[in-house]
Each structure stands twice: as C-alpha cells, then as structure tokens.
Amino acid sequence: MLNTLRRIVQEVNAAHDLETALDIIVTQVRQAMHTEVCSVYLFDHETNQYTLMATEGLNRSAIGITIGRSEGLVGQVGLREEPINLEDAPTHPKFLYLEETGEECFHAFLGVPIIHHRQILGVLVVQQRERRRFRESEESFLVTMSAQLAGVIAHAEATGSIKKSNRKSGEPHEAKFNGVAGAPGVAIGEAVVILPPAFLSAVPDKEAEDADLELHSFQQALEAVREDMRRTASKLADRIRPEEQALFDVYLRMLDDNAIGAEVSALIRQGQWAQGALRQVIEEHVRAFEMMEDPYLRERAVDVKDLGRRVLAYLQEDNKINVSYPENTILISEEVTPTMLGEVPKEKLVGLVSVLGSVNSHVAILARAMGIPTVMGAVDLPYNQLSGKKMIVDGNLGRVYLSPSSELCNQYQEVVDEEKQFIAGLEGLKGRPCITRDNFRIPLWVNTGLMTDVMRSLDRGAEGVGLYRTEVPFMIRERFPSENEQQEIYRAQLQAFAPSPVTMRTLDIGGDKSLSYFPIEEDNPFLGWRGIRVTLDHPEIFLVQIRAMLKASAGLNNLRIMLPMISSVAEVDDALHLIHRAYGEVVSEGVNVQFPPVGVMIEVPGAVYQVSEFVKRVDFLSIGSNDLTQYILAVDRNNPRVADLYHSFHPAVLYALQSVVKDAHAAGKPVSICGEMAGEPLAVVLLVAMGFDVLSMNATNLPKVKWVLSNISVGWAKEVLSKVLVLDDAKIIHSTLELELRKAGLGKILTPAKELNPTEISASPNACGAGI
C-alpha cells in the first residue's frame, strides 16, 4: 500500500493543473482500493457549497453539481471533520439522493475530509455496490490520500486553478499565506522571483520563443556535461575499480540522443523552453526510479537528479536573464540570499519573501537593519508562479497576500500611510530620554549585529546596546575571524556608542544559526550543541573572542560581556574562569583595560529557577524572550506551521518573566530584556510594570516604544498587569492589552500591526493589479 500511495502522490504532484490532479486521484484510488466509485467534492467558502469536481464511477455528466454545506453525507463529513464509514448509506437519515449521479445502486460509503491548516477544503469519497464497511486499513489509506490532496488543492486555490462559481471570469483570487515575521512593516508591490542556480524543481514552464535556438542551447549543454564526464572518468581511471568506471558509461548513455536527450528535444519541438523540458523529463525519470523495488535501482534517482542539475547549470550559464526591477519590487526566492538582496537597486526594493529561512537568517538580519518588510518561511507559497504579480507583504504578522482586492489594498495602504506619518511625528522624541508620566526613567537600548545597525540606532536615540550579536561577523566569513579581525570589529561597535554601554554576547551558534565552515549536524539542534555549550567545549575559540573584546575596550571601558544559553551554575563558573584567564593574559601584555561587567542570558526554562544562584556570580541578567518563549511553549518560532502557537503573552511566559525580575531584584542585580518582546509596544506596558531595568530592541521599534512609555504611567501599567495575570489565554491577554491602550488614547500605535482578514472583505475589482 505504501508504494501505491507513493506512486499516486508523485503522479499528483507532477500534474500541471488541478483538473488533471483530481482525475489522477479518482482513477488511481478507485483502482488501488478495488472499489467502484471514487469522487472528489470541493468546498467553496464563498457560496457555502460543495461541488463535485471529479469522479470515476458516477455519471461524469454530474460533474459540477453542487450541494449545501450541511446537506447529505458529504456535508456531514465536512461538518464533523472526520471520516464516515457506512455499510448501507441509503438508509442513513442524512443520505441525499442526487438523480444526476446515478448512485442509487451503491451501498457502501466512505468519506474523509480534506483539511488544510484547519480549514475544510473538500471531501474524498469511495463507494461500492456491496453492503459492507470499508476495512480500517482502507480508511487509513484514504485519510492519508486526503492529507496529500489538501496541499495540492490549497496551491490550486492560491493560483486561481479553482474557479469560484460566483467569481467573474478572469477575476483573480485573493489568497493569504502564513510565514514568519522576518522584519516589521508593510509593503505593497510587484513580485520579482529569483530562481536559484541549477535548481530543477524551481524552473517554471515557459513557451519557447525560438525552438531552434533552445534546441541548440540544449545540445551544447549536453555536450558540455558529456565532456565533463569523460574528463572525470579519465582522471579517476587508475583509482577506481572497472565496475565503478562503468558507471560513467551508463551516465553518458543516459544523456544520449536516444535517451534523456531525445525526450527533452521532443518537448522543446512541442514548444517548451529547454530548461522546462529538461525539468519535466528528469522528474519523470526520477519518479520511475524512486518507485522501483530494488534499493540499488531506487538510489539511481539521485544520479538522474545530478545529471539534470549539471545540464541545467550550463543552460542557465548560456541563458542568463537580465532581471528588470519595477519601482515597488518585492523580491521572492526559495531562499533569498544577501547576494540577491544586493542586486536590487536600494530605492526600488520594498519587500522580501523567502520560502525557506528563519528570523535569524543572515538575510532577515540584513532586512531588519535596512528596514525592509520581510516574511520568512512561507513554505506553502507557489513562488515560481508569481513573477509580475501584485502582492502585499505584512512583515508585522508574517503574512503574504496574493491578488489582493481593492479594499484590502486600500486598507493596507492606509496602514502604510499612517505608519509613515506616525514615524515622522516621532522625530521630536529622538534626543529626549524615555520618561513615563509619573517620572520613571527607562533606558532604551538596541540590538545590533552589523555596522549598518549603528547609524540607525544612534539616529533613533539609542542609549546603549543590550545585545551585540558577535556571531554575525562569523557568519559572513568563510573561516573563523582572527583575534585582530575580531578586535577591529568590536572596537568599531564600542567606539560608535561610547561612552554608552555595549553588551557583547559571546559566540552563539547552533540551533538555527550555523557556520558553513563549522557545521553542526543534529536531529534536534535547538536542544543540542549550541551557545555556551559550543564555546566551553572549544576554549580556543572562546578565549580568542574574549581577548579581542577586552583589547577592543581599552580606553573606552564600555564593554559588557553576556553568556548565551546558560542552563547551569557550572557553565557560569567555567565561563568566568576563562574570562578571568583571558583578562590576565591581556593585562600581562600591557593593555590597560578594566574588567567588564559579566552577565548571563535567561533563555531556557531551567535558568529561570536558578536566578538566585546566578546573581551571586554575575553582575546582571538579560532575558532572551525569543528563545525562552519557544522553550517554555515547546514551539519552534521559525516554523510557520506552528507559529500561531508561539505567543509571548502566554501566561506561563509572563509568570517566568516576573519570577526572574523578582529574584534578581531581591539580590540587588539589574535585569534587562533583549528579545522581540522588548520592541513590541503592547508588551512593554507589561515589562515596565514588572520592573525591568532596561529594554533592548531592534532600532526600528525604538521610537514607537518611547512614544508609548512617554504617554503612560508605571502605576497604570501595573494596574493593566494585574488584570492580565488572572487571564488564562494568550490571545485574550493580547486583546485585553489592545483594549486598554485604546481606552488610554494610544490606539494608533496598534494600527500597523493589526491583521486585515481578506475573507471578511467583499469581492471587488482588483486595485493592486492583476493577480495570479
């Protein structure tokens, strides 16, 4: 059954449109289950009806008939969101007889819901004349099949393959995709898709403008790969066995004009461009190998993919495309890289969308530094079909809207305009300290990682650095930076902010932050070798970094050192021992430098309960709210499939924050917070009420936070905190905070981050341009 399922899924994924995919489903499932009927009904949320979209076994003339949301057994499957398995369906009180279908002779019925991201998309049904209940294994097979079909249908809806019955012909379909908020802000613009080099699955279908030219390019690419193969085989001739040498002959024959070469050429003559034809043929061969029973032959699929990539690389080299960037470019790629970012004229780039990647990706860090609204991890986005399409990128909420309606465009344009006006109005706050209405002084620091962050931070009135990510200089190199190189980098940061304090976090790699030259391969990297665990295991790396920091601070003495991912007292003791050792070495070299304050980051649950021990050893604490939240809630914040479960206002997170402040202050030690929470205008109300001594945030958010805090009193904030601490749901806490800010006349700070739901906006002509 597993091989059958794999084969069906591969054929469905290879289909070029939804109609073909559904026909494959009903035909193959009917055959695999040895049943007489298989049908797919899709649900239209606009009309609240199911439509029979494909069937094998019922009258095909019935395709297109509709039934209400709660009508018949199909409606019941959708309402209950679980399978219905009946021995004699016509006797069921909810059975709905539709004469057009010719289903009066079928008794056995099994229907399973098709669900994507908690939303019902349709129902998959099998029927049989015989009176019997379908076996448990058959039910499991159909449930698995529907889960696979869900993704196909969701993509089809987004790309407009499914035509809604109440939609005017040619009118684009508005769709929303979830990702992870990479950099705040909203962008409305035109998609420019950059395809990664030699990546077959990203190659789109395209009509050949000149078939002869495409054929010529393909033949040249084939010959270039053949020559590479011959050259490699010749080099290895005296080092590998004859049977291994024979593999090169096999690969050369596969590229022959009678094999893959011939198939690709035939598709080009039919009108497909060379790269698209190559992709189709390679994918068909890969599927054929992957379905083979023999393990050795199955593994040959990898070889076919490799051959395809080699040919594609030459095709792309010969057909380099000069990309045209419109005035409002939204750059999209499977994985946006800093190189791609640098190729777009700065004045034209308004937004970024990366299908892969996380908020800690290098490009996300750059985007935040540049103030470009960004969504990362938009895994369901059909990105290779979006070139030239109009879209909205909501970097506040991690949302991407395709083919937005005029009303949605207008509402988001209002958000953009209000945001610009609001930020312009904050200019006057830049040089003022942050003081609440009841005269509490709250230092606002920034998080940095690149020199480009420095000017933005100083320009917005930053009073210090609460987190300097020292891993960034490591990430943009192809080797560990030397002590002198690190010293130069750190000195620039310390000088830029002097005499204000700069808190440098020691190297924090692992988890989702990797170095290409120091790979860490783990099944569960977030619970693995990361942060202080890595540097304590490699004192040679740690000592060099600390020495560089100390030397960089000579004459400035505004350095603070912070240790990441601390989970035990022993780690603090070991790190302090190395820091004192490095200090002794630097002083012995004649460098006149003060011993800096040392602190630890509280970002794992275990550390929350050891604060009273930590404060006996260190000078300050800083909460990394991003990691602490995801560890407390067991939610990967970079995974868009569970991003809705990641919430800083979860009661458990709030209790942990309050506990840390209480225990640290009992010992007379200051506490800062340097996660995303510190830059969230809603959250800072609670943080100030809890008693945090310093808030450290992205420079972009600093003016908004200062405005909020300047317009409230700490007394009022404590009243709000007492109200939310008795609530038991993060979303209710969030809405309560919004309500309290609106009541206090601070509602305009919420406008840029509120969610605009396209499903609540009536269909209307598309103001943002043509959609998918």
JSON list of C-alpha atoms in Angstrom, two decimals, residues 218-316:
[
{"chain": "A", "resi": 218, "resn": "PHE", "atom": "CA", "xyz": [20.33, 22.20, -25.05]},
{"chain": "A", "resi": 219, "resn": "GLN", "atom": "CA", "xyz": [22.68, 20.26, -27.35]},
{"chain": "A", "resi": 220, "resn": "GLN", "atom": "CA", "xyz": [25.58, 22.48, -26.31]},
{"chain": "A", "resi": 221, "resn": "ALA", "atom": "CA", "xyz": [24.78, 21.92, -22.62]},
{"chain": "A", "resi": 222, "resn": "LEU", "atom": "CA", "xyz": [24.55, 18.15, -23.19]},
{"chain": "A", "resi": 223, "resn": "GLU", "atom": "CA", "xyz": [27.92, 18.05, -24.90]},
{"chain": "A", "resi": 224, "resn": "ALA", "atom": "CA", "xyz": [29.49, 20.14, -22.12]},
{"chain": "A", "resi": 225, "resn": "VAL", "atom": "CA", "xyz": [28.24, 17.66, -19.48]},
{"chain": "A", "resi": 226, "resn": "ARG", "atom": "CA", "xyz": [29.41, 14.69, -21.57]},
{"chain": "A", "resi": 227, "resn": "GLU", "atom": "CA", "xyz": [32.86, 16.27, -21.79]},
{"chain": "A", "resi": 228, "resn": "ASP", "atom": "CA", "xyz": [32.87, 16.83, -18.00]},
{"chain": "A", "resi": 229, "resn": "MET", "atom": "CA", "xyz": [32.00, 13.15, -17.52]},
{"chain": "A", "resi": 230, "resn": "ARG", "atom": "CA", "xyz": [34.75, 11.94, -19.84]},
{"chain": "A", "resi": 231, "resn": "ARG", "atom": "CA", "xyz": [37.29, 14.20, -18.15]},
{"chain": "A", "resi": 232, "resn": "THR", "atom": "CA", "xyz": [36.30, 13.00, -14.66]},
{"chain": "A", "resi": 233, "resn": "ALA", "atom": "CA", "xyz": [36.35, 9.34, -15.76]},
{"chain": "A", "resi": 234, "resn": "SER", "atom": "CA", "xyz": [39.82, 9.81, -17.21]},
{"chain": "A", "resi": 235, "resn": "LYS", "atom": "CA", "xyz": [41.15, 11.41, -14.02]},
{"chain": "A", "resi": 236, "resn": "LEU", "atom": "CA", "xyz": [39.80, 8.57, -11.88]},
{"chain": "A", "resi": 237, "resn": "ALA", "atom": "CA", "xyz": [40.71, 5.73, -14.25]},
{"chain": "A", "resi": 238, "resn": "ASP", "atom": "CA", "xyz": [43.65, 4.48, -12.18]},
{"chain": "A", "resi": 239, "resn": "ARG", "atom": "CA", "xyz": [41.91, 4.96, -8.81]},
{"chain": "A", "resi": 240, "resn": "ILE", "atom": "CA", "xyz": [38.56, 3.14, -9.12]},
{"chain": "A", "resi": 241, "resn": "ARG", "atom": "CA", "xyz": [37.50, -0.40, -9.98]},
{"chain": "A", "resi": 242, "resn": "PRO", "atom": "CA", "xyz": [36.33, -1.26, -13.53]},
{"chain": "A", "resi": 243, "resn": "GLU", "atom": "CA", "xyz": [32.69, -1.75, -12.40]},
{"chain": "A", "resi": 244, "resn": "GLU", "atom": "CA", "xyz": [32.69, 1.74, -10.89]},
{"chain": "A", "resi": 245, "resn": "GLN", "atom": "CA", "xyz": [34.32, 3.12, -14.01]},
{"chain": "A", "resi": 246, "resn": "ALA", "atom": "CA", "xyz": [31.44, 1.60, -16.00]},
{"chain": "A", "resi": 247, "resn": "LEU", "atom": "CA", "xyz": [29.01, 3.93, -14.19]},
{"chain": "A", "resi": 248, "resn": "PHE", "atom": "CA", "xyz": [30.37, 6.85, -16.21]},
{"chain": "A", "resi": 249, "resn": "ASP", "atom": "CA", "xyz": [29.50, 4.96, -19.40]},
{"chain": "A", "resi": 250, "resn": "VAL", "atom": "CA", "xyz": [25.97, 4.46, -18.05]},
{"chain": "A", "resi": 251, "resn": "TYR", "atom": "CA", "xyz": [25.61, 8.20, -17.37]},
{"chain": "A", "resi": 252, "resn": "LEU", "atom": "CA", "xyz": [26.89, 9.06, -20.84]},
{"chain": "A", "resi": 253, "resn": "ARG", "atom": "CA", "xyz": [24.35, 6.68, -22.41]},
{"chain": "A", "resi": 254, "resn": "MET", "atom": "CA", "xyz": [21.56, 8.28, -20.35]},
{"chain": "A", "resi": 255, "resn": "LEU", "atom": "CA", "xyz": [22.45, 11.62, -21.95]},
{"chain": "A", "resi": 256, "resn": "ASP", "atom": "CA", "xyz": [22.36, 10.05, -25.42]},
{"chain": "A", "resi": 257, "resn": "ASP", "atom": "CA", "xyz": [20.16, 11.32, -28.22]},
{"chain": "A", "resi": 258, "resn": "ASN", "atom": "CA", "xyz": [18.23, 8.05, -27.82]},
{"chain": "A", "resi": 259, "resn": "ALA", "atom": "CA", "xyz": [17.53, 8.52, -24.10]},
{"chain": "A", "resi": 260, "resn": "ILE", "atom": "CA", "xyz": [17.02, 11.64, -21.94]},
{"chain": "A", "resi": 261, "resn": "GLY", "atom": "CA", "xyz": [18.44, 13.85, -24.67]},
{"chain": "A", "resi": 262, "resn": "ALA", "atom": "CA", "xyz": [15.84, 12.68, -27.16]},
{"chain": "A", "resi": 263, "resn": "GLU", "atom": "CA", "xyz": [12.93, 13.14, -24.74]},
{"chain": "A", "resi": 264, "resn": "VAL", "atom": "CA", "xyz": [13.95, 16.70, -23.89]},
{"chain": "A", "resi": 265, "resn": "SER", "atom": "CA", "xyz": [14.45, 17.59, -27.54]},
{"chain": "A", "resi": 266, "resn": "ALA", "atom": "CA", "xyz": [10.96, 16.28, -28.34]},
{"chain": "A", "resi": 267, "resn": "LEU", "atom": "CA", "xyz": [9.38, 18.52, -25.70]},
{"chain": "A", "resi": 268, "resn": "ILE", "atom": "CA", "xyz": [11.32, 21.53, -27.00]},
{"chain": "A", "resi": 269, "resn": "ARG", "atom": "CA", "xyz": [9.96, 20.88, -30.50]},
{"chain": "A", "resi": 270, "resn": "GLN", "atom": "CA", "xyz": [6.46, 20.85, -28.96]},
{"chain": "A", "resi": 271, "resn": "GLY", "atom": "CA", "xyz": [7.01, 24.44, -27.76]},
{"chain": "A", "resi": 272, "resn": "GLN", "atom": "CA", "xyz": [8.53, 24.13, -24.26]},
{"chain": "A", "resi": 273, "resn": "TRP", "atom": "CA", "xyz": [11.72, 26.06, -23.49]},
{"chain": "A", "resi": 274, "resn": "ALA", "atom": "CA", "xyz": [14.84, 23.97, -22.87]},
{"chain": "A", "resi": 275, "resn": "GLN", "atom": "CA", "xyz": [15.01, 24.38, -19.07]},
{"chain": "A", "resi": 276, "resn": "GLY", "atom": "CA", "xyz": [11.33, 23.48, -18.59]},
{"chain": "A", "resi": 277, "resn": "ALA", "atom": "CA", "xyz": [11.60, 20.47, -20.91]},
{"chain": "A", "resi": 278, "resn": "LEU", "atom": "CA", "xyz": [14.68, 19.25, -19.04]},
{"chain": "A", "resi": 279, "resn": "ARG", "atom": "CA", "xyz": [12.86, 19.58, -15.71]},
{"chain": "A", "resi": 280, "resn": "GLN", "atom": "CA", "xyz": [9.84, 17.58, -16.93]},
{"chain": "A", "resi": 281, "resn": "VAL", "atom": "CA", "xyz": [11.94, 14.71, -18.31]},
{"chain": "A", "resi": 282, "resn": "ILE", "atom": "CA", "xyz": [14.27, 14.50, -15.32]},
{"chain": "A", "resi": 283, "resn": "GLU", "atom": "CA", "xyz": [11.34, 14.50, -12.88]},
{"chain": "A", "resi": 284, "resn": "GLU", "atom": "CA", "xyz": [9.64, 11.67, -14.81]},
{"chain": "A", "resi": 285, "resn": "HIS", "atom": "CA", "xyz": [12.81, 9.56, -14.73]},
{"chain": "A", "resi": 286, "resn": "VAL", "atom": "CA", "xyz": [13.37, 10.30, -11.03]},
{"chain": "A", "resi": 287, "resn": "ARG", "atom": "CA", "xyz": [9.81, 9.18, -10.23]},
{"chain": "A", "resi": 288, "resn": "ALA", "atom": "CA", "xyz": [10.33, 5.98, -12.22]},
{"chain": "A", "resi": 289, "resn": "PHE", "atom": "CA", "xyz": [13.50, 5.11, -10.30]},
{"chain": "A", "resi": 290, "resn": "GLU", "atom": "CA", "xyz": [12.02, 6.02, -6.91]},
{"chain": "A", "resi": 291, "resn": "MET", "atom": "CA", "xyz": [9.12, 3.60, -7.41]},
{"chain": "A", "resi": 292, "resn": "MET", "atom": "CA", "xyz": [11.40, 0.64, -8.11]},
{"chain": "A", "resi": 293, "resn": "GLU", "atom": "CA", "xyz": [11.51, -2.16, -5.52]},
{"chain": "A", "resi": 294, "resn": "ASP", "atom": "CA", "xyz": [15.25, -2.76, -5.79]},
{"chain": "A", "resi": 295, "resn": "PRO", "atom": "CA", "xyz": [17.12, -0.46, -3.35]},
{"chain": "A", "resi": 296, "resn": "TYR", "atom": "CA", "xyz": [20.12, -0.11, -5.66]},
{"chain": "A", "resi": 297, "resn": "LEU", "atom": "CA", "xyz": [17.97, 0.98, -8.58]},
{"chain": "A", "resi": 298, "resn": "ARG", "atom": "CA", "xyz": [15.94, 3.33, -6.34]},
{"chain": "A", "resi": 299, "resn": "GLU", "atom": "CA", "xyz": [19.14, 5.11, -5.37]},
{"chain": "A", "resi": 300, "resn": "ARG", "atom": "CA", "xyz": [19.88, 5.80, -9.03]},
{"chain": "A", "resi": 301, "resn": "ALA", "atom": "CA", "xyz": [17.27, 8.56, -8.83]},
{"chain": "A", "resi": 302, "resn": "VAL", "atom": "CA", "xyz": [19.97, 10.65, -7.16]},
{"chain": "A", "resi": 303, "resn": "ASP", "atom": "CA", "xyz": [22.24, 10.17, -10.17]},
{"chain": "A", "resi": 304, "resn": "VAL", "atom": "CA", "xyz": [19.49, 11.26, -12.56]},
{"chain": "A", "resi": 305, "resn": "LYS", "atom": "CA", "xyz": [18.88, 14.41, -10.48]},
{"chain": "A", "resi": 306, "resn": "ASP", "atom": "CA", "xyz": [22.60, 15.15, -10.53]},
{"chain": "A", "resi": 307, "resn": "LEU", "atom": "CA", "xyz": [22.76, 14.80, -14.31]},
{"chain": "A", "resi": 308, "resn": "GLY", "atom": "CA", "xyz": [19.77, 17.10, -14.67]},
{"chain": "A", "resi": 309, "resn": "ARG", "atom": "CA", "xyz": [21.35, 19.75, -12.45]},
{"chain": "A", "resi": 310, "resn": "ARG", "atom": "CA", "xyz": [24.60, 19.60, -14.40]},
{"chain": "A", "resi": 311, "resn": "VAL", "atom": "CA", "xyz": [22.83, 20.17, -17.72]},
{"chain": "A", "resi": 312, "resn": "LEU", "atom": "CA", "xyz": [20.68, 22.92, -16.20]},
{"chain": "A", "resi": 313, "resn": "ALA", "atom": "CA", "xyz": [23.76, 24.73, -14.90]},
{"chain": "A", "resi": 314, "resn": "TYR", "atom": "CA", "xyz": [25.12, 25.01, -18.45]},
{"chain": "A", "resi": 315, "resn": "LEU", "atom": "CA", "xyz": [21.73, 26.08, -19.81]},
{"chain": "A", "resi": 316, "resn": "GLN", "atom": "CA", "xyz": [21.46, 28.82, -17.22]}
]
